[in-house]
CSV table of N, CA, C and O in Angstrom, one decimal:
chain,number,residue,atom,x,y,z
A,1,UNK,N,0.1,12.0,17.9
A,1,UNK,CA,1.3,11.1,17.9
A,1,UNK,C,0.8,9.6,17.6
A,1,UNK,O,-0.2,9.2,18.1
A,2,UNK,N,1.5,8.9,16.8
A,2,UNK,CA,1.1,7.6,16.4
A,2,UNK,C,1.6,6.6,17.4
A,2,UNK,O,2.7,6.8,18.0
A,3,UNK,N,0.8,5.6,17.6
A,3,UNK,CA,1.3,4.5,18.5
A,3,UNK,C,2.4,3.7,17.9
A,3,UNK,O,2.5,3.7,16.6
A,4,UNK,N,3.3,3.2,18.7
A,4,UNK,CA,4.5,2.5,18.1
A,4,UNK,C,4.2,1.4,17.2
A,4,UNK,O,4.8,1.2,16.2
A,5,UNK,N,3.1,0.7,17.5
A,5,UNK,CA,2.8,-0.5,16.6
A,5,UNK,C,2.2,0.0,15.3
A,5,UNK,O,2.2,-0.8,14.3
A,6,UNK,N,1.7,1.2,15.2
A,6,UNK,CA,1.1,1.7,13.9
A,6,UNK,C,2.2,1.8,12.8
A,6,UNK,O,1.9,1.7,11.7
A,7,UNK,N,3.4,2.1,13.2
A,7,UNK,CA,4.5,2.3,12.2
A,7,UNK,C,5.5,1.2,12.3
A,7,UNK,O,6.6,1.3,11.7
A,8,UNK,N,5.3,0.2,13.2
A,8,UNK,CA,6.3,-0.9,13.3
A,8,UNK,C,6.5,-1.6,12.0
A,8,UNK,O,7.5,-2.3,11.8
A,9,UNK,N,5.5,-1.5,11.1
A,9,UNK,CA,5.6,-2.2,9.8
A,9,UNK,C,6.9,-1.8,9.1
A,9,UNK,O,7.5,-2.6,8.3
A,10,UNK,N,7.3,-0.5,9.2
A,10,UNK,CA,8.5,0.0,8.5
A,10,UNK,C,9.7,-0.9,8.7
A,10,UNK,O,10.5,-1.0,7.8
A,11,UNK,N,9.9,-1.4,9.9
A,11,UNK,CA,11.0,-2.2,10.3
A,11,UNK,C,11.0,-3.5,9.6
A,11,UNK,O,12.1,-4.2,9.5
A,12,UNK,N,9.9,-4.0,9.0
A,12,UNK,CA,9.8,-5.2,8.3
A,12,UNK,C,9.7,-5.1,6.8
A,12,UNK,O,9.5,-6.1,6.1
A,13,UNK,N,9.7,-3.9,6.3
A,13,UNK,CA,9.5,-3.6,4.9
A,13,UNK,C,10.7,-4.1,4.1
A,13,UNK,O,11.8,-4.1,4.5
A,14,UNK,N,10.4,-4.6,2.9
A,14,UNK,CA,11.4,-5.2,2.0
A,14,UNK,C,12.4,-4.1,1.6
A,14,UNK,O,13.5,-4.4,1.3
A,15,UNK,N,11.9,-2.9,1.6
A,15,UNK,CA,12.8,-1.8,1.1
A,15,UNK,C,13.6,-1.1,2.2
A,15,UNK,O,14.4,-0.2,1.9
A,16,UNK,N,13.5,-1.6,3.4
A,16,UNK,CA,14.1,-0.9,4.6
A,16,UNK,C,15.7,-0.8,4.4
A,16,UNK,O,16.2,0.2,4.9
A,17,UNK,N,16.3,-1.6,3.6
A,17,UNK,CA,17.8,-1.5,3.5
A,17,UNK,C,18.1,-1.0,2.1
A,17,UNK,O,19.3,-0.9,1.7
A,18,UNK,N,17.1,-0.7,1.3
A,18,UNK,CA,17.3,-0.1,-0.1
A,18,UNK,C,17.6,1.3,0.0
A,18,UNK,O,17.3,2.0,0.9
A,19,UNK,N,18.2,1.8,-1.1
A,19,UNK,CA,18.4,3.2,-1.3
A,19,UNK,C,17.1,3.9,-1.5
A,19,UNK,O,16.4,3.5,-2.5
A,20,UNK,N,16.6,4.8,-0.7
A,20,UNK,CA,15.3,5.4,-0.9
A,20,UNK,C,15.1,6.0,-2.3
A,20,UNK,O,14.0,6.1,-2.8
A,21,UNK,N,16.2,6.5,-2.9
A,21,UNK,CA,16.1,7.1,-4.2
A,21,UNK,C,15.5,6.2,-5.2
A,21,UNK,O,15.0,6.6,-6.2
A,22,UNK,N,15.7,4.9,-5.0
A,22,UNK,CA,15.1,3.9,-5.9
A,22,UNK,C,13.6,3.9,-6.0
A,22,UNK,O,13.0,3.7,-7.0
A,23,UNK,N,13.0,4.2,-4.9
A,23,UNK,CA,11.5,4.2,-4.8
A,23,UNK,C,10.9,5.6,-5.1
A,23,UNK,O,9.7,5.7,-5.3
A,24,UNK,N,11.8,6.6,-5.2
A,24,UNK,CA,11.3,8.0,-5.5
A,24,UNK,C,11.8,8.5,-6.8
A,24,UNK,O,12.6,9.4,-6.9
A,25,UNK,N,11.3,7.8,-7.9
A,25,UNK,CA,11.7,8.1,-9.2
A,25,UNK,C,10.5,8.5,-10.0
A,25,UNK,O,9.4,8.5,-9.5
A,26,UNK,N,10.7,8.9,-11.2
A,26,UNK,CA,9.6,9.4,-12.0
A,26,UNK,C,9.3,8.5,-13.2
A,26,UNK,O,10.2,7.8,-13.7
A,27,UNK,N,8.1,8.6,-13.8
A,27,UNK,CA,7.8,8.0,-15.0
A,27,UNK,C,7.9,6.5,-15.0
A,27,UNK,O,7.6,5.8,-14.0
A,28,UNK,N,8.4,5.9,-16.1
A,28,UNK,CA,8.5,4.5,-16.3
A,28,UNK,C,9.4,3.8,-15.2
A,28,UNK,O,9.2,2.6,-14.9
A,29,UNK,N,10.3,4.5,-14.7
A,29,UNK,CA,11.2,4.0,-13.7
A,29,UNK,C,10.4,3.5,-12.4
A,29,UNK,O,10.9,2.6,-11.7
A,30,UNK,N,9.2,4.1,-12.2
A,30,UNK,CA,8.4,3.7,-11.1
A,30,UNK,C,8.0,2.2,-11.2
A,30,UNK,O,7.9,1.5,-10.2
A,31,UNK,N,7.7,1.8,-12.4
A,31,UNK,CA,7.3,0.4,-12.6
A,31,UNK,C,8.4,-0.6,-12.3
A,31,UNK,O,8.2,-1.7,-11.8
A,32,UNK,N,9.7,-0.2,-12.6
A,32,UNK,CA,10.8,-1.0,-12.1
A,32,UNK,C,10.9,-1.0,-10.6
A,32,UNK,O,11.3,-2.0,-10.0
A,33,UNK,N,10.7,0.2,-10.0
A,33,UNK,CA,10.8,0.3,-8.6
A,33,UNK,C,9.8,-0.6,-7.8
A,33,UNK,O,10.0,-1.1,-6.7
A,34,UNK,N,8.6,-0.8,-8.5
A,34,UNK,CA,7.6,-1.6,-7.8
A,34,UNK,C,8.0,-3.1,-7.6
A,34,UNK,O,7.5,-3.7,-6.7
A,35,UNK,N,9.0,-3.5,-8.3
A,35,UNK,CA,9.5,-4.9,-8.1
A,35,UNK,C,10.0,-5.1,-6.7
A,35,UNK,O,9.9,-6.2,-6.1
A,36,UNK,N,10.5,-4.0,-6.1
A,36,UNK,CA,10.9,-4.1,-4.7
A,36,UNK,C,9.8,-4.5,-3.7
A,36,UNK,O,10.0,-5.2,-2.7
A,37,UNK,N,8.6,-4.2,-4.1
A,37,UNK,CA,7.4,-4.5,-3.2
A,37,UNK,C,6.8,-5.9,-3.4
A,37,UNK,O,6.1,-6.3,-2.5
A,38,UNK,N,7.2,-6.5,-4.5
A,38,UNK,CA,6.7,-7.9,-4.7
A,38,UNK,C,7.1,-8.8,-3.6
A,38,UNK,O,8.2,-8.9,-3.2
A,39,UNK,N,6.1,-9.4,-2.9
A,39,UNK,CA,6.4,-10.3,-1.8
A,39,UNK,C,6.6,-9.7,-0.5
A,39,UNK,O,6.9,-10.4,0.5
A,40,UNK,N,6.6,-8.4,-0.4
A,40,UNK,CA,6.8,-7.7,0.8
A,40,UNK,C,5.7,-8.0,1.8
A,40,UNK,O,4.5,-7.9,1.5
A,41,UNK,N,6.1,-8.3,3.1
A,41,UNK,CA,5.1,-8.8,4.1
A,41,UNK,C,4.3,-7.6,4.6
A,41,UNK,O,3.3,-7.9,5.3
A,42,UNK,N,4.7,-6.4,4.4
A,42,UNK,CA,3.9,-5.2,4.9
A,42,UNK,C,3.4,-4.3,3.8
A,42,UNK,O,3.2,-3.1,4.0
A,43,UNK,N,3.2,-4.9,2.7
A,43,UNK,CA,2.8,-4.2,1.5
A,43,UNK,C,1.4,-3.4,1.8
A,43,UNK,O,1.3,-2.3,1.4
A,44,UNK,N,0.5,-4.1,2.4
A,44,UNK,CA,-0.8,-3.5,2.7
A,44,UNK,C,-0.6,-2.3,3.7
A,44,UNK,O,-1.2,-1.2,3.4
A,45,UNK,N,0.2,-2.5,4.7
A,45,UNK,CA,0.4,-1.4,5.7
A,45,UNK,C,1.0,-0.2,5.0
A,45,UNK,O,0.7,0.9,5.3
A,46,UNK,N,2.0,-0.5,4.1
A,46,UNK,CA,2.7,0.6,3.4
A,46,UNK,C,1.8,1.4,2.5
A,46,UNK,O,1.8,2.6,2.5
A,47,UNK,N,1.0,0.6,1.8
A,47,UNK,CA,0.0,1.3,0.9
A,47,UNK,C,-1.0,2.1,1.7
A,47,UNK,O,-1.3,3.3,1.3
A,48,UNK,N,-1.5,1.6,2.7
A,48,UNK,CA,-2.5,2.3,3.6
A,48,UNK,C,-1.9,3.6,4.1
A,48,UNK,O,-2.5,4.6,4.2
A,49,UNK,N,-0.6,3.5,4.5
A,49,UNK,CA,0.1,4.6,5.1
A,49,UNK,C,0.1,5.8,4.0
A,49,UNK,O,-0.2,6.9,4.3
A,50,UNK,N,0.5,5.4,2.8
A,50,UNK,CA,0.6,6.4,1.7
A,50,UNK,C,-0.8,7.0,1.4
A,50,UNK,O,-0.9,8.2,1.2
A,51,UNK,N,-1.8,6.1,1.3
A,51,UNK,CA,-3.1,6.6,0.9
A,51,UNK,C,-3.8,7.4,2.0
A,51,UNK,O,-4.3,8.5,1.7
A,52,UNK,N,-3.6,7.0,3.3
A,52,UNK,CA,-4.2,7.8,4.4
A,52,UNK,C,-3.5,9.2,4.5
A,52,UNK,O,-4.2,10.1,4.9
A,53,UNK,N,-2.3,9.3,4.2
A,53,UNK,CA,-1.6,10.5,4.3
A,53,UNK,C,-1.5,11.3,3.0
A,53,UNK,O,-0.8,12.3,2.9
A,54,UNK,N,-2.1,10.7,2.0
A,54,UNK,CA,-2.1,11.4,0.6
A,54,UNK,C,-0.7,11.7,0.2
A,54,UNK,O,-0.4,12.8,-0.3
A,55,UNK,N,0.2,10.8,0.4
A,55,UNK,CA,1.6,11.0,-0.1
A,55,UNK,C,1.6,11.0,-1.6
A,55,UNK,O,1.1,10.1,-2.3
A,56,UNK,N,2.2,12.0,-2.1
A,56,UNK,CA,2.1,12.3,-3.6
A,56,UNK,C,3.2,11.7,-4.4
A,56,UNK,O,3.0,11.7,-5.6
A,57,UNK,N,4.3,11.4,-3.9
A,57,UNK,CA,5.4,10.9,-4.7
A,57,UNK,C,6.0,9.6,-4.2
A,57,UNK,O,6.0,9.3,-3.1
A,58,UNK,N,6.5,8.8,-5.2
A,58,UNK,CA,7.1,7.6,-4.8
A,58,UNK,C,6.3,6.4,-5.0
A,58,UNK,O,5.1,6.4,-5.2
A,59,UNK,N,6.9,5.2,-4.9
A,59,UNK,CA,6.2,3.9,-4.9
A,59,UNK,C,6.0,3.5,-3.4
A,59,UNK,O,6.9,3.5,-2.6
A,60,UNK,N,4.8,3.2,-3.1
A,60,UNK,CA,4.4,2.8,-1.8
A,60,UNK,C,3.4,1.6,-1.9
A,60,UNK,O,2.5,1.7,-2.6
A,61,UNK,N,3.7,0.6,-1.2
A,61,UNK,CA,2.8,-0.6,-1.2
A,61,UNK,C,2.6,-1.2,-2.6
A,61,UNK,O,1.6,-1.7,-2.9
A,62,UNK,N,3.6,-1.0,-3.4
A,62,UNK,CA,3.5,-1.6,-4.8
A,62,UNK,C,2.7,-0.7,-5.8
A,62,UNK,O,2.4,-1.2,-6.9
A,63,UNK,N,2.4,0.5,-5.4
A,63,UNK,CA,1.6,1.4,-6.3
A,63,UNK,C,2.4,2.7,-6.5
A,63,UNK,O,3.0,3.2,-5.6
A,64,UNK,N,2.3,3.1,-7.8
A,64,UNK,CA,2.9,4.4,-8.1
A,64,UNK,C,2.1,5.5,-7.7
A,64,UNK,O,0.9,5.3,-7.3
A,65,UNK,N,2.6,6.7,-7.7
A,65,UNK,CA,1.8,7.9,-7.3
A,65,UNK,C,0.6,8.0,-8.2
A,65,UNK,O,-0.5,8.4,-7.8
A,66,UNK,N,0.8,7.8,-9.5
A,66,UNK,CA,-0.4,7.9,-10.4
A,66,UNK,C,-1.5,6.8,-10.1
A,66,UNK,O,-2.7,7.2,-10.1
A,67,UNK,N,-1.1,5.6,-9.8
A,67,UNK,CA,-2.0,4.6,-9.4
A,67,UNK,C,-2.8,4.9,-8.1
A,67,UNK,O,-4.0,4.7,-8.0
A,68,UNK,N,-2.0,5.5,-7.2
A,68,UNK,CA,-2.7,5.9,-5.9
A,68,UNK,C,-3.7,7.0,-6.1
A,68,UNK,O,-4.8,7.0,-5.6
A,69,UNK,N,-3.3,8.0,-6.9
A,69,UNK,CA,-4.2,9.1,-7.2
A,69,UNK,C,-5.5,8.6,-7.9
A,69,UNK,O,-6.6,9.0,-7.5
A,70,UNK,N,-5.4,7.7,-8.8
A,70,UNK,CA,-6.5,7.1,-9.5
A,70,UNK,C,-7.4,6.3,-8.5
A,70,UNK,O,-8.7,6.5,-8.5
A,71,UNK,N,-6.8,5.6,-7.6
A,71,UNK,CA,-7.6,4.9,-6.5
A,71,UNK,C,-8.3,5.8,-5.6
A,71,UNK,O,-9.5,5.7,-5.3
A,72,UNK,N,-7.6,6.9,-5.2
A,72,UNK,CA,-8.2,7.9,-4.4
A,72,UNK,C,-9.4,8.6,-5.1
A,72,UNK,O,-10.4,8.9,-4.4
A,73,UNK,N,-9.3,8.8,-6.4
A,73,UNK,CA,-10.4,9.4,-7.1
A,73,UNK,C,-11.6,8.4,-7.2
A,73,UNK,O,-12.8,8.8,-7.1
A,74,UNK,N,-11.3,7.1,-7.4
A,74,UNK,CA,-12.4,6.1,-7.5
A,74,UNK,C,-13.1,5.9,-6.2
A,74,UNK,O,-14.3,5.5,-6.1
A,75,UNK,N,-12.4,6.1,-5.0
A,75,UNK,CA,-13.0,5.8,-3.7
A,75,UNK,C,-12.9,7.1,-2.8
A,75,UNK,O,-12.2,7.0,-1.8
A,76,UNK,N,-13.5,8.2,-3.2
A,76,UNK,CA,-13.3,9.4,-2.4
A,76,UNK,C,-13.9,9.4,-1.0
A,76,UNK,O,-13.5,10.2,-0.1
A,77,UNK,N,-14.8,8.5,-0.7
A,77,UNK,CA,-15.4,8.4,0.6
A,77,UNK,C,-14.7,7.6,1.7
A,77,UNK,O,-15.1,7.6,2.8
A,78,UNK,N,-13.6,7.0,1.3
A,78,UNK,CA,-12.9,6.1,2.3
A,78,UNK,C,-12.2,7.1,3.3
A,78,UNK,O,-11.4,7.9,2.9
A,79,UNK,N,-12.5,6.8,4.5
A,79,UNK,CA,-11.9,7.7,5.6
A,79,UNK,C,-10.7,7.1,6.2
A,79,UNK,O,-9.9,7.8,6.8
A,80,UNK,N,-10.6,5.7,6.1
A,80,UNK,CA,-9.4,5.1,6.6
A,80,UNK,C,-9.0,3.9,5.7
A,80,UNK,O,-9.6,2.9,5.7
A,81,UNK,N,-8.0,4.1,4.9
A,81,UNK,CA,-7.5,3.1,4.0
A,81,UNK,C,-6.9,1.9,4.8
A,81,UNK,O,-7.1,0.8,4.4
A,82,UNK,N,-6.3,2.2,5.9
A,82,UNK,CA,-5.8,1.2,6.8
A,82,UNK,C,-6.9,0.2,7.2
A,82,UNK,O,-6.7,-1.0,7.0
A,83,UNK,N,-8.0,0.7,7.7
A,83,UNK,CA,-9.1,-0.2,8.1
A,83,UNK,C,-9.7,-0.9,6.9
A,83,UNK,O,-9.9,-2.1,7.0
A,84,UNK,N,-9.9,-0.2,5.8
A,84,UNK,CA,-10.4,-0.9,4.6
A,84,UNK,C,-9.6,-2.0,4.1
A,84,UNK,O,-10.0,-3.1,3.9
A,85,UNK,N,-8.3,-1.7,4.0
A,85,UNK,CA,-7.4,-2.7,3.4
A,85,UNK,C,-7.1,-3.9,4.4
A,85,UNK,O,-7.0,-5.0,4.0
A,86,UNK,N,-7.1,-3.6,5.7
A,86,UNK,CA,-7.0,-4.7,6.7
A,86,UNK,C,-8.2,-5.6,6.7
A,86,UNK,O,-8.1,-6.8,6.7
A,87,UNK,N,-9.4,-5.0,6.6
A,87,UNK,CA,-10.6,-5.7,6.5
A,87,UNK,C,-10.7,-6.6,5.2
A,87,UNK,O,-11.1,-7.8,5.3
A,88,UNK,N,-10.2,-6.0,4.1
A,88,UNK,CA,-10.2,-6.8,2.9
A,88,UNK,C,-9.2,-7.9,2.9
A,88,UNK,O,-9.5,-9.0,2.4
A,89,UNK,N,-8.1,-7.7,3.6
A,89,UNK,CA,-7.1,-8.8,3.7
A,89,UNK,C,-7.7,-9.9,4.6
A,89,UNK,O,-7.5,-11.1,4.3
A,90,UNK,N,-8.4,-9.6,5.7
A,90,UNK,CA,-9.0,-10.6,6.5
A,90,UNK,C,-10.0,-11.4,5.8
A,90,UNK,O,-10.0,-12.6,5.9
A,91,UNK,N,-10.8,-10.7,5.0
A,91,UNK,CA,-11.9,-11.4,4.2
A,91,UNK,C,-11.2,-12.3,3.2
A,91,UNK,O,-11.6,-13.4,3.0
A,92,UNK,N,-10.2,-11.8,2.5
A,92,UNK,CA,-9.4,-12.6,1.5
A,92,UNK,C,-8.8,-13.8,2.2
A,92,UNK,O,-8.9,-14.9,1.6
A,93,UNK,N,-8.2,-13.7,3.4
A,93,UNK,CA,-7.6,-14.8,4.0
A,93,UNK,C,-8.6,-15.9,4.4
A,93,UNK,O,-8.4,-17.1,4.3
A,94,UNK,N,-9.8,-15.4,4.7
A,94,UNK,CA,-10.9,-16.4,5.0
A,94,UNK,C,-11.3,-17.2,3.8
A,94,UNK,O,-11.5,-18.4,3.8
A,95,UNK,N,-11.4,-16.4,2.7
A,95,UNK,CA,-11.8,-17.1,1.4
A,95,UNK,C,-10.7,-17.9,0.8
A,95,UNK,O,-11.0,-18.9,0.2
A,96,UNK,N,-9.5,-17.6,1.1
A,96,UNK,CA,-8.3,-18.3,0.5
A,96,UNK,C,-8.0,-19.5,1.3
A,96,UNK,O,-7.2,-20.4,0.8
A,97,UNK,N,-8.6,-19.7,2.4
A,97,UNK,CA,-8.4,-21.0,3.2
A,97,UNK,C,-9.0,-22.1,2.4
A,97,UNK,O,-9.6,-21.9,1.4
A,98,UNK,N,-8.7,-23.3,2.7
A,98,UNK,CA,-9.1,-24.5,1.9
A,98,UNK,C,-10.4,-24.3,1.2
A,98,UNK,O,-11.4,-24.0,1.7
A,99,UNK,N,-10.3,-24.5,-0.2
A,99,UNK,CA,-11.5,-24.3,-1.0
A,99,UNK,C,-11.6,-22.9,-1.6
A,99,UNK,O,-12.5,-22.7,-2.4
A,100,UNK,N,-10.9,-22.0,-1.1
A,100,UNK,CA,-11.0,-20.6,-1.5
A,100,UNK,C,-10.4,-20.4,-2.9
A,100,UNK,O,-10.9,-20.9,-3.9
A,101,UNK,N,-9.3,-19.7,-3.0
A,101,UNK,CA,-8.6,-19.5,-4.2
A,101,UNK,C,-8.9,-18.2,-4.9
A,101,UNK,O,-8.3,-17.9,-6.0
A,102,UNK,N,-9.7,-17.3,-4.3
A,102,UNK,CA,-9.9,-16.0,-4.9
A,102,UNK,C,-8.6,-15.1,-4.6
A,102,UNK,O,-7.9,-15.3,-3.7
A,103,UNK,N,-8.4,-14.2,-5.5
A,103,UNK,CA,-7.3,-13.3,-5.3
A,103,UNK,C,-7.8,-11.9,-5.0
A,103,UNK,O,-8.6,-11.3,-5.7
A,104,UNK,N,-7.2,-11.2,-4.0
A,104,UNK,CA,-7.6,-9.9,-3.5
A,104,UNK,C,-6.6,-8.9,-4.2
A,104,UNK,O,-5.4,-9.1,-4.3
A,105,UNK,N,-7.2,-7.7,-4.5
A,105,UNK,CA,-6.4,-6.6,-5.0
A,105,UNK,C,-6.8,-5.3,-4.3
A,105,UNK,O,-8.0,-5.2,-4.0
A,106,UNK,N,-5.9,-4.4,-4.2
A,106,UNK,CA,-6.2,-3.1,-3.5
A,106,UNK,C,-7.2,-2.3,-4.3
A,106,UNK,O,-7.9,-1.5,-3.8
A,107,UNK,N,-7.2,-2.5,-5.6
A,107,UNK,CA,-8.1,-1.7,-6.5
A,107,UNK,C,-9.6,-1.9,-6.2
A,107,UNK,O,-10.4,-1.0,-6.4
A,108,UNK,N,-9.9,-3.0,-5.7
A,108,UNK,CA,-11.3,-3.4,-5.3
A,108,UNK,C,-12.3,-2.9,-6.2
A,108,UNK,O,-13.2,-2.4,-6.2
């Protein structure tokens, strides 16, 4: 069973009031659906959720199912995407503080 705080991100997701069918489309429509994720405050948590659970369909954390499969193939040894992405975000935040300016991406 998951701890309550592990899935609390869902309540803050930009898509929480959207029609779920918008995010579970096929082909080129997925690129349009990704717009929903732009600026979402829990994008990293959402993406980690999908990657850790190997969710095969839909847009999660701003990535299509095809993009997530490619990422999983490139990084087959990752045991916890949540830990990896949170560590990368922490490192990015440190670099982005005054004088930083680097941009972090999940594709790493």
